[in-house]
CSV table of C-alpha atoms in Angstrom, one decimal:
chain,number,residue,atom,x,y,z
A,943,MET,CA,16.8,-62.7,5.4
A,944,LYS,CA,15.5,-59.1,5.9
A,945,LEU,CA,12.6,-60.0,3.2
A,946,LEU,CA,10.8,-62.1,5.8
A,947,PRO,CA,10.4,-59.5,8.5
A,948,PHE,CA,9.0,-57.0,5.8
A,949,ALA,CA,6.8,-59.4,4.2
A,950,MET,CA,5.0,-60.7,7.2
A,951,LEU,CA,4.1,-56.8,8.0
A,952,VAL,CA,2.7,-56.7,4.6
A,953,LEU,CA,0.7,-60.0,4.8
A,954,SER,CA,-0.4,-58.9,8.3
A,955,THR,CA,-1.4,-55.0,7.4
A,956,SER,CA,-3.2,-56.6,4.5
A,957,LEU,CA,-5.0,-58.6,6.8
A,958,ILE,CA,-5.9,-56.0,8.8
A,959,LEU,CA,-7.4,-53.8,6.0
A,960,SER,CA,-9.2,-56.2,4.3
A,961,SER,CA,-10.7,-57.2,8.0
A,962,ALA,CA,-11.9,-53.3,8.3
A,963,GLN,CA,-13.2,-53.5,5.0
A,964,ALA,CA,-15.1,-56.6,5.6
A,965,ALA,CA,-16.7,-55.4,8.6
A,966,ASP,CA,-18.4,-52.3,7.0
A,967,GLN,CA,-19.9,-54.1,5.0
A,968,LYS,CA,-23.8,-56.2,6.0
A,969,PHE,CA,-24.1,-59.5,4.6
A,970,GLY,CA,-27.0,-61.7,5.5
A,971,ALA,CA,-25.3,-63.4,8.4
A,972,ASP,CA,-24.7,-59.8,10.2
A,973,ARG,CA,-28.5,-59.3,10.3
A,974,HIS,CA,-29.2,-63.1,11.4
A,975,GLN,CA,-26.6,-62.3,14.3
A,976,ALA,CA,-28.0,-58.9,15.0
A,977,LEU,CA,-31.2,-61.4,15.7
A,978,GLY,CA,-29.6,-63.6,17.9
A,979,LEU,CA,-28.6,-65.9,15.4
A,980,THR,CA,-25.1,-68.3,15.5
A,981,CYS,CA,-23.5,-70.0,12.9
A,982,GLU,CA,-24.6,-73.1,14.3
A,983,ASN,CA,-28.2,-72.4,13.9
A,984,CYS,CA,-27.6,-72.3,9.8
A,985,HIS,CA,-24.5,-74.4,9.6
A,986,GLY,CA,-24.9,-77.2,12.6
A,987,PRO,CA,-22.7,-77.9,15.5
A,988,ASP,CA,-19.6,-79.4,13.8
A,989,LYS,CA,-17.2,-76.0,13.2
A,990,ALA,CA,-14.4,-78.3,11.7
A,991,ASN,CA,-17.5,-79.7,9.4
A,992,PRO,CA,-20.4,-77.4,8.5
A,993,LYS,CA,-22.9,-78.5,6.8
A,994,GLU,CA,-23.7,-76.7,3.8
A,995,VAL,CA,-26.9,-74.4,3.8
A,996,THR,CA,-30.2,-75.2,1.6
A,997,ILE,CA,-33.3,-74.3,0.6
A,998,GLU,CA,-34.3,-76.4,3.6
A,999,THR,CA,-32.3,-74.7,6.1
A,1000,CYS,CA,-33.7,-71.5,5.6
A,1001,THR,CA,-37.0,-72.5,5.5
A,1002,GLN,CA,-36.8,-73.5,8.8
A,1003,CYS,CA,-37.5,-70.0,9.8
A,1004,HIS,CA,-38.3,-68.0,6.4
A,1005,ASN,CA,-41.8,-69.0,5.0
A,1006,THR,CA,-41.6,-69.9,0.7
A,1007,LYS,CA,-45.4,-69.1,0.8
A,1008,ASP,CA,-45.0,-66.2,2.9
A,1009,LEU,CA,-41.6,-65.1,0.4
A,1010,VAL,CA,-43.8,-65.5,-2.7
A,1011,GLU,CA,-46.7,-63.4,-1.7
A,1012,LYS,CA,-44.5,-60.5,-0.1
A,1013,THR,CA,-42.8,-60.0,-3.3
A,1014,LYS,CA,-45.8,-60.6,-5.4
A,1015,ASN,CA,-45.7,-57.2,-7.0
A,1016,VAL,CA,-41.9,-56.6,-7.5
A,1017,LYS,CA,-41.4,-55.1,-11.2
A,1018,GLY,CA,-40.7,-57.7,-14.0
A,1019,ALA,CA,-41.4,-60.8,-12.1
A,1020,ASN,CA,-41.8,-62.3,-8.7
A,1021,PRO,CA,-38.3,-63.0,-7.5
A,1022,HIS,CA,-39.7,-65.9,-5.2
A,1023,THR,CA,-41.4,-67.7,-7.9
A,1024,SER,CA,-40.6,-68.7,-11.5
A,1025,PRO,CA,-41.5,-71.1,-14.4
A,1026,HIS,CA,-38.3,-72.9,-13.8
A,1027,TYR,CA,-37.7,-73.7,-10.4
A,1028,LYS,CA,-41.0,-72.6,-9.0
A,1029,ASP,CA,-40.8,-71.2,-5.4
A,1030,GLN,CA,-37.6,-74.2,-5.0
A,1031,LEU,CA,-34.8,-72.0,-6.0
A,1032,GLU,CA,-31.7,-72.7,-3.6
A,1033,CYS,CA,-31.7,-69.2,-1.3
A,1034,THR,CA,-27.9,-69.1,-1.4
A,1035,ASN,CA,-28.2,-68.6,-5.1
A,1036,CYS,CA,-29.2,-65.2,-4.1
A,1037,HIS,CA,-28.6,-64.9,-1.2
A,1038,MET,CA,-25.1,-64.5,0.1
A,1039,GLN,CA,-24.6,-64.8,3.9
A,1040,HIS,CA,-21.1,-64.1,3.7
A,1041,GLU,CA,-20.3,-62.3,0.9
A,1042,GLU,CA,-22.5,-59.4,-0.9
A,1043,SER,CA,-25.6,-61.2,-2.3
A,1044,VAL,CA,-26.3,-61.4,-6.6
A,1045,ASP,CA,-29.3,-61.4,-8.4
A,1046,PHE,CA,-29.0,-65.2,-10.0
A,1047,CYS,CA,-32.0,-64.5,-12.5
A,1048,ALA,CA,-29.7,-61.8,-14.7
A,1049,GLN,CA,-28.0,-64.8,-15.7
A,1050,CYS,CA,-30.1,-64.8,-18.4
A,1051,HIS,CA,-33.0,-62.0,-17.7
A,1052,GLN,CA,-33.1,-58.0,-16.9
A,1053,PHE,CA,-35.6,-57.8,-14.0
A,1054,ASP,CA,-33.0,-55.4,-12.5
A,1055,PHE,CA,-34.0,-57.3,-8.7
A,1056,LYS,CA,-32.0,-55.4,-5.8
A,1057,VAL,CA,-30.9,-58.2,-3.6
A,1058,PRO,CA,-30.7,-57.9,0.1
C-alpha cells in the first residue's frame, strides 16, 4: 500500500516537469495565441470533438499565393510549391501547432528547410 503514494508522487512530478518543458518551447499554437486567436478559431467550437485542421483552415488567414511569393527565393526549392503538390500540400505536414515542426520534404530530398 505504501507504493501507491510513491507512484502518485512520481507521476505528479513528471507531469509538472513535462508541463514546464512544454511551456519553454514555442510552437505554432503559441504564436497564434499571442495574436489573440483561440483554439476554437482553428478547431471549431466543439471542444469534445475538435475538427481536424486542414489546408482550408489555414488558408482562411494565410494566403497560399502570398506564401509562395514570400518563399520564392528559398535555397534549393520553394517549400510552398512543388512538382508533387503544387501549392496544395497540407500545411500540417510541416507546420505542427502543438509540437516541433518538421521538414516534410526531407523524407526524400535534402533541401534542409528550416520550418518555423
